[in-house]
PDB file of C-alpha atoms in Angstrom:
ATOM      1  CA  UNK A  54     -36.002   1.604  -4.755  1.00 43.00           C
ATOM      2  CA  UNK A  55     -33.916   0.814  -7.545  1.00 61.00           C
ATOM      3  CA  UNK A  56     -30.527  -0.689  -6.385  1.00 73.00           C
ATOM      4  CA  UNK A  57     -26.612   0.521  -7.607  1.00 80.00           C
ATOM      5  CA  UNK A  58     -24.895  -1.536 -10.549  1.00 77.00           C
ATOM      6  CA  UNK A  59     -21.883  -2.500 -10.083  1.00 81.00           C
ATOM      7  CA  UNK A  60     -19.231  -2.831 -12.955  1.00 75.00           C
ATOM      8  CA  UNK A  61     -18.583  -6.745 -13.996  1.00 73.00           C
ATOM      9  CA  UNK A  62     -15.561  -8.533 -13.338  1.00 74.00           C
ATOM     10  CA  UNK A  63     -13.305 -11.243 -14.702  1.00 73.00           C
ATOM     11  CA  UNK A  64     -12.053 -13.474 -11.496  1.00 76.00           C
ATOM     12  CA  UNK A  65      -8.555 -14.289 -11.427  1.00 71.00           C
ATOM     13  CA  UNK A  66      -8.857 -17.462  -9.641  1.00 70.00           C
ATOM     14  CA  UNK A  67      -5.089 -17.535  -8.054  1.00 67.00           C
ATOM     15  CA  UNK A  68      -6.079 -14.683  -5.702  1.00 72.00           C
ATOM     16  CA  UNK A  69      -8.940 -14.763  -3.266  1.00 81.00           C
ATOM     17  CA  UNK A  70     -12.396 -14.164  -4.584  1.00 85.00           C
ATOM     18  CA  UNK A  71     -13.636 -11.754  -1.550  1.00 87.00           C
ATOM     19  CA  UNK A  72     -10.820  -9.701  -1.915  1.00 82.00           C
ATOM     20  CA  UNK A  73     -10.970  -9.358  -5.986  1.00 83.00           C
ATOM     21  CA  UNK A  74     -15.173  -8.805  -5.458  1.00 87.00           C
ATOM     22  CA  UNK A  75     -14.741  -6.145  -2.818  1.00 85.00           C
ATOM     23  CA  UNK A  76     -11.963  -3.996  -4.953  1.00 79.00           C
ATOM     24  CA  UNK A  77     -14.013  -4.477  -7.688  1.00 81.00           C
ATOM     25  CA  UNK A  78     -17.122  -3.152  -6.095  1.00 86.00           C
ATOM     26  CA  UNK A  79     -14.858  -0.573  -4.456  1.00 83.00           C
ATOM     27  CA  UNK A  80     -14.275   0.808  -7.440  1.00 77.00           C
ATOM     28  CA  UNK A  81     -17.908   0.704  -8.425  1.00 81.00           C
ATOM     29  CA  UNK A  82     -19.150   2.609  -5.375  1.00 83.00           C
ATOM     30  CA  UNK A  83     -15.717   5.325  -5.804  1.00 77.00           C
ATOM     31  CA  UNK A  84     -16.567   5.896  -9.564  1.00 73.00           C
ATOM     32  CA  UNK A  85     -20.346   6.223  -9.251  1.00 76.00           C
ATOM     33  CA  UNK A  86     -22.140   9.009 -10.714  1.00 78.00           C
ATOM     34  CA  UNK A  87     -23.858  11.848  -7.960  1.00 79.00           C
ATOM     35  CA  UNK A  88     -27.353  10.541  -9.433  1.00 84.00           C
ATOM     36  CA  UNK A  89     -26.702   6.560  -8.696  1.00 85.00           C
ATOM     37  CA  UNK A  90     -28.971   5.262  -6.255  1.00 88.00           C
ATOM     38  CA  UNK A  91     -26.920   3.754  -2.432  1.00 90.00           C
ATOM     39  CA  UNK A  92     -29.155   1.563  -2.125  1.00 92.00           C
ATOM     40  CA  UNK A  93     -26.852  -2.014  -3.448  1.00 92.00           C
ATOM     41  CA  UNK A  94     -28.281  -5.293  -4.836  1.00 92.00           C
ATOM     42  CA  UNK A  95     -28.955  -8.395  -2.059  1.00 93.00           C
ATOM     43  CA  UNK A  96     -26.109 -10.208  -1.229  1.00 93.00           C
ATOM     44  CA  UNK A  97     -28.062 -12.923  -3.537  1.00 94.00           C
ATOM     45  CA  UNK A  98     -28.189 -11.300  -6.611  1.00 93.00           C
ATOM     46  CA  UNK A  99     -24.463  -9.590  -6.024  1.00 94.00           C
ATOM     47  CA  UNK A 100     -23.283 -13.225  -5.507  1.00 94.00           C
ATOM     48  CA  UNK A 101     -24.735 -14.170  -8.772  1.00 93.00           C
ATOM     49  CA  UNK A 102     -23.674 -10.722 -10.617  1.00 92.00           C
ATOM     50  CA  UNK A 103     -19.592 -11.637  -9.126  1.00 90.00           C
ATOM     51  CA  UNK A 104     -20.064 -15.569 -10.075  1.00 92.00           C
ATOM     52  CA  UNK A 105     -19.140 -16.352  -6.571  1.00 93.00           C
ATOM     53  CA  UNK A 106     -21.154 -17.923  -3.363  1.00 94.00           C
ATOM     54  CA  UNK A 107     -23.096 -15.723  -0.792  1.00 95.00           C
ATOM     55  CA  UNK A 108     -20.512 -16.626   1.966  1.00 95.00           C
ATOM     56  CA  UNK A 109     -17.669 -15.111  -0.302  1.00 94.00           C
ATOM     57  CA  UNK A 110     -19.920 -12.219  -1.016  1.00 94.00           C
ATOM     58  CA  UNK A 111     -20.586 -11.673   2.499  1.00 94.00           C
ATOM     59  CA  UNK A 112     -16.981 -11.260   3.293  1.00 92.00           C
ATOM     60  CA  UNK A 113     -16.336  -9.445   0.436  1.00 91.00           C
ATOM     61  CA  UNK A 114     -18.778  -6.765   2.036  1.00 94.00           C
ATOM     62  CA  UNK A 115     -17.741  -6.952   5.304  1.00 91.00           C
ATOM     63  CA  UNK A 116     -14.642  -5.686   4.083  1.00 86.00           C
ATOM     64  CA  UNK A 117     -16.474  -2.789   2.948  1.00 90.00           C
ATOM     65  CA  UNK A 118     -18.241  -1.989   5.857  1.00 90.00           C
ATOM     66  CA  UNK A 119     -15.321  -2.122   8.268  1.00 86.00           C
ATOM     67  CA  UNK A 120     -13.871   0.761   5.438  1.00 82.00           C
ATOM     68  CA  UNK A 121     -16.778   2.601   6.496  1.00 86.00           C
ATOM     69  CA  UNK A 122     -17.325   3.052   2.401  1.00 89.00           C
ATOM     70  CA  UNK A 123     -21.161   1.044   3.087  1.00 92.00           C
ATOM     71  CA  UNK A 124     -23.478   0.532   5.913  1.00 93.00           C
ATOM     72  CA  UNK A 125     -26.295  -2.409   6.457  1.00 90.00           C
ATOM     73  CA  UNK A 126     -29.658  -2.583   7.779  1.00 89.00           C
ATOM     74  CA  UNK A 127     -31.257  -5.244   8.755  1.00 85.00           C
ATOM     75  CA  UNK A 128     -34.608  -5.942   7.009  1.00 82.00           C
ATOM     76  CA  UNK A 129     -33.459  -2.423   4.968  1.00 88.00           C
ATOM     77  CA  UNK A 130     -30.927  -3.597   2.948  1.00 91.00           C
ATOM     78  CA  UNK A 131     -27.529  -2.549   2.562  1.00 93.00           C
ATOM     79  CA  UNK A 132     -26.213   1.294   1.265  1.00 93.00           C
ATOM     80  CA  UNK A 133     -23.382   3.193  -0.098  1.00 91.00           C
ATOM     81  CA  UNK A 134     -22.659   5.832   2.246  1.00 89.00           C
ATOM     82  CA  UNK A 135     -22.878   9.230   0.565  1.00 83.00           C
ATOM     83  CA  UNK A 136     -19.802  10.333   2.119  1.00 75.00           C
ATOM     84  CA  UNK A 137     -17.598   7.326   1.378  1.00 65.00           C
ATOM     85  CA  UNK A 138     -14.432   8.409   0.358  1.00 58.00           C
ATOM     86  CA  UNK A 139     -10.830   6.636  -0.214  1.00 50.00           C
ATOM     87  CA  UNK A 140      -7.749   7.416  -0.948  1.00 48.00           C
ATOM     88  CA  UNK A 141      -7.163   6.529  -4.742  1.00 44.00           C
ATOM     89  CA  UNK A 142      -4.246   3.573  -5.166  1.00 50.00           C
ATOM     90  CA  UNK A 143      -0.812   4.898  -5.180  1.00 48.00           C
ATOM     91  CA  UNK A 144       0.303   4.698  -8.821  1.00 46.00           C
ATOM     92  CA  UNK A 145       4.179   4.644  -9.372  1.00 44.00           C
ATOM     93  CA  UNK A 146       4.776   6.539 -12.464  1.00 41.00           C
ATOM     94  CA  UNK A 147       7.520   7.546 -14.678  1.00 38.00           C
ATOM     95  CA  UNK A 148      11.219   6.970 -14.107  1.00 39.00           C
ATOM     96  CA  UNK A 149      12.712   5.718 -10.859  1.00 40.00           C
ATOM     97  CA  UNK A 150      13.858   8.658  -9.759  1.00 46.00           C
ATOM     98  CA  UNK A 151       9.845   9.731  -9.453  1.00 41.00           C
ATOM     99  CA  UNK A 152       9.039   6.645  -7.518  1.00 42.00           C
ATOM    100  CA  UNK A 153      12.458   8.308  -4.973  1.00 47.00           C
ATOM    101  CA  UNK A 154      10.841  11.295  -5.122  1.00 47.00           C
ATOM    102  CA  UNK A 155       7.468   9.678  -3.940  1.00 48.00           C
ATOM    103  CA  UNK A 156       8.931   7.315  -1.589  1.00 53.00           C
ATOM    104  CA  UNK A 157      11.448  10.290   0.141  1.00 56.00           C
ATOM    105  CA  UNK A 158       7.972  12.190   1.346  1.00 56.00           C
ATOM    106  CA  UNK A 159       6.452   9.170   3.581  1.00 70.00           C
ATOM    107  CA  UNK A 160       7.400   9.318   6.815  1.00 82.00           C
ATOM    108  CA  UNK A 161       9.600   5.778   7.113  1.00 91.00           C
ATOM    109  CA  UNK A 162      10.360   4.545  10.841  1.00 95.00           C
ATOM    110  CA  UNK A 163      13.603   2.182  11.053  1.00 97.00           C
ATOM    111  CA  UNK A 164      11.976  -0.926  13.142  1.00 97.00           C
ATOM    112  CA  UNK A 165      15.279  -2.835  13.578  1.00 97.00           C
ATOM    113  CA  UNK A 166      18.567  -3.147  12.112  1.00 97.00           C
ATOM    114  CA  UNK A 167      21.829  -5.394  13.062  1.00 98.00           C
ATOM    115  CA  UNK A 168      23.740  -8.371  12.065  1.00 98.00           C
ATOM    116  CA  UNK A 169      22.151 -11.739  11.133  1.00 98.00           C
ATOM    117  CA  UNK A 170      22.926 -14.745   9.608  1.00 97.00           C
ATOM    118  CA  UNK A 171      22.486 -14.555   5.690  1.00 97.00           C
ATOM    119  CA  UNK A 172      18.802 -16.009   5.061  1.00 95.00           C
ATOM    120  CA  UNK A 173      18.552 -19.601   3.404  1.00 94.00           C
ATOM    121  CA  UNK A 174      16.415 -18.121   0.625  1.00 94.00           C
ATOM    122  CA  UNK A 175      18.907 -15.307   0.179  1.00 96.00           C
ATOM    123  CA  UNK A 176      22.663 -17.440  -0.045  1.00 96.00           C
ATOM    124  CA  UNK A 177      22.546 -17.544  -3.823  1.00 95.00           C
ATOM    125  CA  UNK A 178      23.110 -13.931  -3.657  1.00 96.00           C
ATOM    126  CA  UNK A 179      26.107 -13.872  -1.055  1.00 97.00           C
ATOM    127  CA  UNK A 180      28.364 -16.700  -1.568  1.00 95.00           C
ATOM    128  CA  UNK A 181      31.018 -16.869   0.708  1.00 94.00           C
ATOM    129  CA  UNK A 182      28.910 -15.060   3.569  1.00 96.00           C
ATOM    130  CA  UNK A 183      27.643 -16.361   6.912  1.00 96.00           C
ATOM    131  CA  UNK A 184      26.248 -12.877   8.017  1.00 98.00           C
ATOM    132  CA  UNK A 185      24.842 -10.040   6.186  1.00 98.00           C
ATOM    133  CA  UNK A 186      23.486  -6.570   8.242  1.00 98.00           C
ATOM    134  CA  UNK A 187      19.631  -6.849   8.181  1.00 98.00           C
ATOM    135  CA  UNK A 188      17.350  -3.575   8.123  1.00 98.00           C
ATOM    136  CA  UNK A 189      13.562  -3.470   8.616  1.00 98.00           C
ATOM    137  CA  UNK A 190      11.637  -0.566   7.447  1.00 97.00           C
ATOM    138  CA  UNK A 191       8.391   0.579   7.800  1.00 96.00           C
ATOM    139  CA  UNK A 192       6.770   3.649   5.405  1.00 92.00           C
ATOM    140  CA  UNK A 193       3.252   5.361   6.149  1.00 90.00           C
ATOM    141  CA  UNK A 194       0.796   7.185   4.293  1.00 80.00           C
ATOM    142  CA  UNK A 195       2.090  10.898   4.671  1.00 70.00           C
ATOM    143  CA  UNK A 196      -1.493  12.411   4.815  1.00 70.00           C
ATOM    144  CA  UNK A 197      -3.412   9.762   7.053  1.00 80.00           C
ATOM    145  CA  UNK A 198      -0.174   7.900   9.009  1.00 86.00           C
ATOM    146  CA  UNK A 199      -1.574   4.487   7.453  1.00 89.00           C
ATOM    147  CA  UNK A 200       1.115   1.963   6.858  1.00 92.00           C
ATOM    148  CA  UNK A 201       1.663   1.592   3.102  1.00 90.00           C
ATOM    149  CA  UNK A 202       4.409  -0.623   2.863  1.00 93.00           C
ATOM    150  CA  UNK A 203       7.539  -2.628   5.433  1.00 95.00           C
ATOM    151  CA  UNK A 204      11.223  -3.427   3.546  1.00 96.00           C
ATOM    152  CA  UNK A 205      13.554  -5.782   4.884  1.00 97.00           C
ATOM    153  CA  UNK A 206      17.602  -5.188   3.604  1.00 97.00           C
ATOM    154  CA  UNK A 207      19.803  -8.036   2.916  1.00 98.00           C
ATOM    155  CA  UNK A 208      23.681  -5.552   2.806  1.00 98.00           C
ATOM    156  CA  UNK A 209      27.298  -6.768   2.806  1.00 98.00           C
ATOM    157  CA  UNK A 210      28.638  -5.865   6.404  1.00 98.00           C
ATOM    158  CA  UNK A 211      31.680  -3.716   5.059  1.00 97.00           C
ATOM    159  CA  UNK A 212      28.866  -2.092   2.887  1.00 98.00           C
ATOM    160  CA  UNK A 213      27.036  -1.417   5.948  1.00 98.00           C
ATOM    161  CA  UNK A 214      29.503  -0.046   7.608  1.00 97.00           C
ATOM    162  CA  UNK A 215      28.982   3.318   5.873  1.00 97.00           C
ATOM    163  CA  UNK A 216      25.388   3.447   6.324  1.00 97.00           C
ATOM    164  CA  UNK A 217      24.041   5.873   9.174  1.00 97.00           C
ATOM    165  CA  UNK A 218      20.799   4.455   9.675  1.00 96.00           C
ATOM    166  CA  UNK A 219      19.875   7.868  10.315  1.00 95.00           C
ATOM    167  CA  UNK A 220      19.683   8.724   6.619  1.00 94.00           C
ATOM    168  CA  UNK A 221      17.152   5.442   5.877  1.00 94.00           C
ATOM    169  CA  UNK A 222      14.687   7.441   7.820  1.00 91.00           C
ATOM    170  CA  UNK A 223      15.013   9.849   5.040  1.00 84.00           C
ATOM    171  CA  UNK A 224      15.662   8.304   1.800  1.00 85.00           C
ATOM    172  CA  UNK A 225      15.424   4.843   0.122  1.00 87.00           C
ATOM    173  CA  UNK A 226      17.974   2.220   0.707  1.00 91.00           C
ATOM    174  CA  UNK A 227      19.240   2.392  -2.665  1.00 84.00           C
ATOM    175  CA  UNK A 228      19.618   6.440  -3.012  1.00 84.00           C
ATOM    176  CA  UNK A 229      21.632   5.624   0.508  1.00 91.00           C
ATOM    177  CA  UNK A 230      24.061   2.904  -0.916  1.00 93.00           C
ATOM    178  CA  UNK A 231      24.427   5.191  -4.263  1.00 88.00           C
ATOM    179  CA  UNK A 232      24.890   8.577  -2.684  1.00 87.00           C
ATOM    180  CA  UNK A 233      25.769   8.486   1.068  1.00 92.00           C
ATOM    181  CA  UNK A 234      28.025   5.352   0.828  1.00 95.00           C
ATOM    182  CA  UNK A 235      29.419   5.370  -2.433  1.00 94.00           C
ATOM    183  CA  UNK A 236      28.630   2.091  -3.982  1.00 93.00           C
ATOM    184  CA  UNK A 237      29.088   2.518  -7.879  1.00 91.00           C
ATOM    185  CA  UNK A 238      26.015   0.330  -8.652  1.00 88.00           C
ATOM    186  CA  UNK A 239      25.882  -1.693 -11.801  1.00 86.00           C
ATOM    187  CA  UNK A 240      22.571  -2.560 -12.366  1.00 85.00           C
ATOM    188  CA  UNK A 241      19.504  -3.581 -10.169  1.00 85.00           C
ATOM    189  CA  UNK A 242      16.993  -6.183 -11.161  1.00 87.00           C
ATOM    190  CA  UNK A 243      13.243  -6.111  -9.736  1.00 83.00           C
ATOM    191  CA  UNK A 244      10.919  -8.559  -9.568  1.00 86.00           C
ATOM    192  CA  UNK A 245       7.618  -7.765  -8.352  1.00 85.00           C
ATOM    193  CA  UNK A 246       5.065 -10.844  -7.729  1.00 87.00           C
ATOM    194  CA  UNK A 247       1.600 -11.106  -5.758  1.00 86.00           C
ATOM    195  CA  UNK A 248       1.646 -12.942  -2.349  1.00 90.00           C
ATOM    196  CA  UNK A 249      -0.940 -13.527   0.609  1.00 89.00           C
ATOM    197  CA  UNK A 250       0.066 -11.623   4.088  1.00 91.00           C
ATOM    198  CA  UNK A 251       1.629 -13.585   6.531  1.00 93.00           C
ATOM    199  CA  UNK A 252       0.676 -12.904   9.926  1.00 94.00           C
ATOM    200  CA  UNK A 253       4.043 -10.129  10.312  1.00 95.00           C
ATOM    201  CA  UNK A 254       2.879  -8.513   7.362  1.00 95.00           C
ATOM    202  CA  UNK A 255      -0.291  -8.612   8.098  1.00 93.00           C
ATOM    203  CA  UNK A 256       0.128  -7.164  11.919  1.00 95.00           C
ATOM    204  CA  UNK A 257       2.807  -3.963  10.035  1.00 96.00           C
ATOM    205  CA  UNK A 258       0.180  -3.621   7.199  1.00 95.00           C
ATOM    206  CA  UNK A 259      -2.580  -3.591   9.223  1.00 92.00           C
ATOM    207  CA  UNK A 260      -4.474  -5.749   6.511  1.00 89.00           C
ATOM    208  CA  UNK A 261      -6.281  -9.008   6.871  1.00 87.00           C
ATOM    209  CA  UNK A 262      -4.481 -11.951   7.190  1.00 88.00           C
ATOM    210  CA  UNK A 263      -3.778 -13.702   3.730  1.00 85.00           C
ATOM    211  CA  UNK A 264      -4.781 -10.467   2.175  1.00 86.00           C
ATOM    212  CA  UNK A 265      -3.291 -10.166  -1.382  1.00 87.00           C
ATOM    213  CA  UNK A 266      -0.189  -8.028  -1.273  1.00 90.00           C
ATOM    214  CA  UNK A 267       2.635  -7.108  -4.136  1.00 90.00           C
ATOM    215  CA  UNK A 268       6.081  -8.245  -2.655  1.00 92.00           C
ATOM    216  CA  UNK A 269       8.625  -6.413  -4.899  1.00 90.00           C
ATOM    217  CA  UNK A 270      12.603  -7.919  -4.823  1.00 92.00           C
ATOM    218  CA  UNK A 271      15.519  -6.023  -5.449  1.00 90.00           C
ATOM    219  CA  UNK A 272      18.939  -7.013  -6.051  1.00 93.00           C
ATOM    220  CA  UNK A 273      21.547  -4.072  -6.419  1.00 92.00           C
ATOM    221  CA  UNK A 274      24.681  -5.319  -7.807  1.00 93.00           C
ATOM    222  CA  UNK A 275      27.991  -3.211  -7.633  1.00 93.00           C
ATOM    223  CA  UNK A 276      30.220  -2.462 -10.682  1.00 91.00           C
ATOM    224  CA  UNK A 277      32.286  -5.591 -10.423  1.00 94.00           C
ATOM    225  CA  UNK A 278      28.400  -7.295 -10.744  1.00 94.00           C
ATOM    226  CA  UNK A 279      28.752  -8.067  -6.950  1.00 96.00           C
ATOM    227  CA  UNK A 280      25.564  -8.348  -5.007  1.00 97.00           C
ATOM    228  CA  UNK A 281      25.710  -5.495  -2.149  1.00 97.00           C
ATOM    229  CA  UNK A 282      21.516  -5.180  -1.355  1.00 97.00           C
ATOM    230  CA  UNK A 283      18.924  -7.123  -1.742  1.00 97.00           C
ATOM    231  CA  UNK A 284      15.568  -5.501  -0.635  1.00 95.00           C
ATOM    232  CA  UNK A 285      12.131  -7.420  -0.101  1.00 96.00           C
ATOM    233  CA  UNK A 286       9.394  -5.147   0.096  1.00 93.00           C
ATOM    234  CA  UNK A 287       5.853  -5.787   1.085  1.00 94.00           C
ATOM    235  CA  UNK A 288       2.990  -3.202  -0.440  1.00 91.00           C
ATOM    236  CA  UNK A 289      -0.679  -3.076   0.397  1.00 90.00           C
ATOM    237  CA  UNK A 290      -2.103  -4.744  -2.598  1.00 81.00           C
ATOM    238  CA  UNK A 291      -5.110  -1.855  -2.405  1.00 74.00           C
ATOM    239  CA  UNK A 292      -2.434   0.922  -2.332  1.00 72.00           C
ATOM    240  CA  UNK A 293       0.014   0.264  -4.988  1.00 69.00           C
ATOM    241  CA  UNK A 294      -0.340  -0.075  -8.752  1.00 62.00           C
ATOM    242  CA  UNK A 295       3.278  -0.722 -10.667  1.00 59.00           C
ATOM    243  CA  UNK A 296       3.889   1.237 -14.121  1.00 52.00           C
ATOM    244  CA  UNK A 297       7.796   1.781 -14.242  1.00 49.00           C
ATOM    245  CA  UNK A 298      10.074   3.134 -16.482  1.00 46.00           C
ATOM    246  CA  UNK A 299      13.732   2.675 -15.926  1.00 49.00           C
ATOM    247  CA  UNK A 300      15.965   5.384 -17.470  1.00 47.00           C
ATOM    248  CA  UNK A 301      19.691   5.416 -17.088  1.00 47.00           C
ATOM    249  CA  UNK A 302      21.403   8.420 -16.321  1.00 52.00           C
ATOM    250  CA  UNK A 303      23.370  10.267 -18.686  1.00 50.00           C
ATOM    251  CA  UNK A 304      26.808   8.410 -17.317  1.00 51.00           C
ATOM    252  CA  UNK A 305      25.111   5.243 -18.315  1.00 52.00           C
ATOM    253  CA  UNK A 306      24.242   4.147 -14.228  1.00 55.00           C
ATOM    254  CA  UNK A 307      20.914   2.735 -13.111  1.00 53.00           C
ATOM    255  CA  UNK A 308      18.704   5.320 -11.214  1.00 52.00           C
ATOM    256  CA  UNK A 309      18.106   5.184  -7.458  1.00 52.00           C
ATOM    257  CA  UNK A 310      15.121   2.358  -6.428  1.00 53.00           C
TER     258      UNK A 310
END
């Protein structure tokens, strides 16, 4: 029986190999023709095909199997299931106000919110402040209830203090601050970098541990280019793909994050 091809694959060697071989044969087996055999390579010549070992391989595959995307038999081999089917990655296109749009349909569940002392990593932002009001978010897949991504909010108490946390269960943090609260924002400044899952992310995410994720950071600063948010948000690295715009408004303000 002659066995799928998968697409080749340049390794990136600061992430982990088993996760960059099974998204990359994910999107083999997702993009496959109707006529493409299931039936895959070994795990020998796959491991050779990727560059990597047969114990990274393995994992890499087990990964795919618990996704319910392949199936193996021992003595058989292993197979593509006809069937498999995933959601595509969420793609954030366009101008923030799209990725609002977007964000505004998930269902978002406010885990915990409250005063707390202003994080170590966090004090270049709020000088001057011992306590900030923390929020922690958590937005699912609207179709399937999976987790997609978990927020945590750095805001100035007297900021805060015109927040009904009612109204983060609809919108995003920064469409609150702007709209609800009436912060004249300034400008915001993103940062989005790749990280492994610690075991709190990993638990809300329901990923692997040390799974590759994008953690995005988000600093809202008021007219008078005073810091009133800053937002650190974890996405599922196999849900989200970043390709912003950002347009300002015809008053010359920063859209809505």
């Amino acid at each position: 029986m002659t066995a799928f091809a998968p697409d080749s694959l340049v390794l990136n060697r600061k992430l982990p190999l088993w996760y960059q071989v099974s998204q990359s044969l994910r999107a083999s087996i997702l993009g496959r023709r109707p006529d493409d055999p299931l039936r895959l390579p070994t795990e020998e010549r796959l491991a050779a095909h990727y560059g990597v070992s047969v114990l990274t391989m393995r994992q890499a595959l087990k990964e795919l199997e618990e996704e319910g995307l392949i199936s193996r038999h021992r003595r058989r081999g292993t197979f593509i299931e006809p069937g498999a089917r995933r959601g595509a990655p969420r793609r954030l296109l366009g101008s923030i106000d799209t990725v609002v749009a977007q964000q505004s349909g998930e269902p978002t569940t406010v885990l915990g919110h409250g005063p707390a002392p202003v994080p170590a990593e966090l004090a270049e932002y709020f000088p001057g402040l011992d306590t900030i009001v923390s929020y922690r978010r958590l937005r699912a897949d609207g179709e399937s209830g999976e987790p997609v991504n978990w927020a945590q909010n750095a805001v100035r108490p007297e900021i805060a203090a015109r927040i009904d946390v009612a109204d983060l269960e609809r919108w995003p943090m920064t469409k609150v601050l702007r709209d609800l609260a009436g912060v004249r924002i300034g400008r915001i400044t993103d940062t989005v970098e790749a990280r492994l899952a610690d075991p709190e992310t990993a638990a809300l995410l329901r990923v692997p541990l040390l799974s590759p994720i994008l953690h995005h950071t988000g600093v809202t600063y008021d007219g008078d280019g005073r810091v009133v948010d800053v937002a650190r948000i974890c996405y599922r690295g196999d849900r989200f793909a970043f390709s912003v715009t950002v347009e300002a408004d015809p008053m010359g303000e920063p859209p809505p994050r």
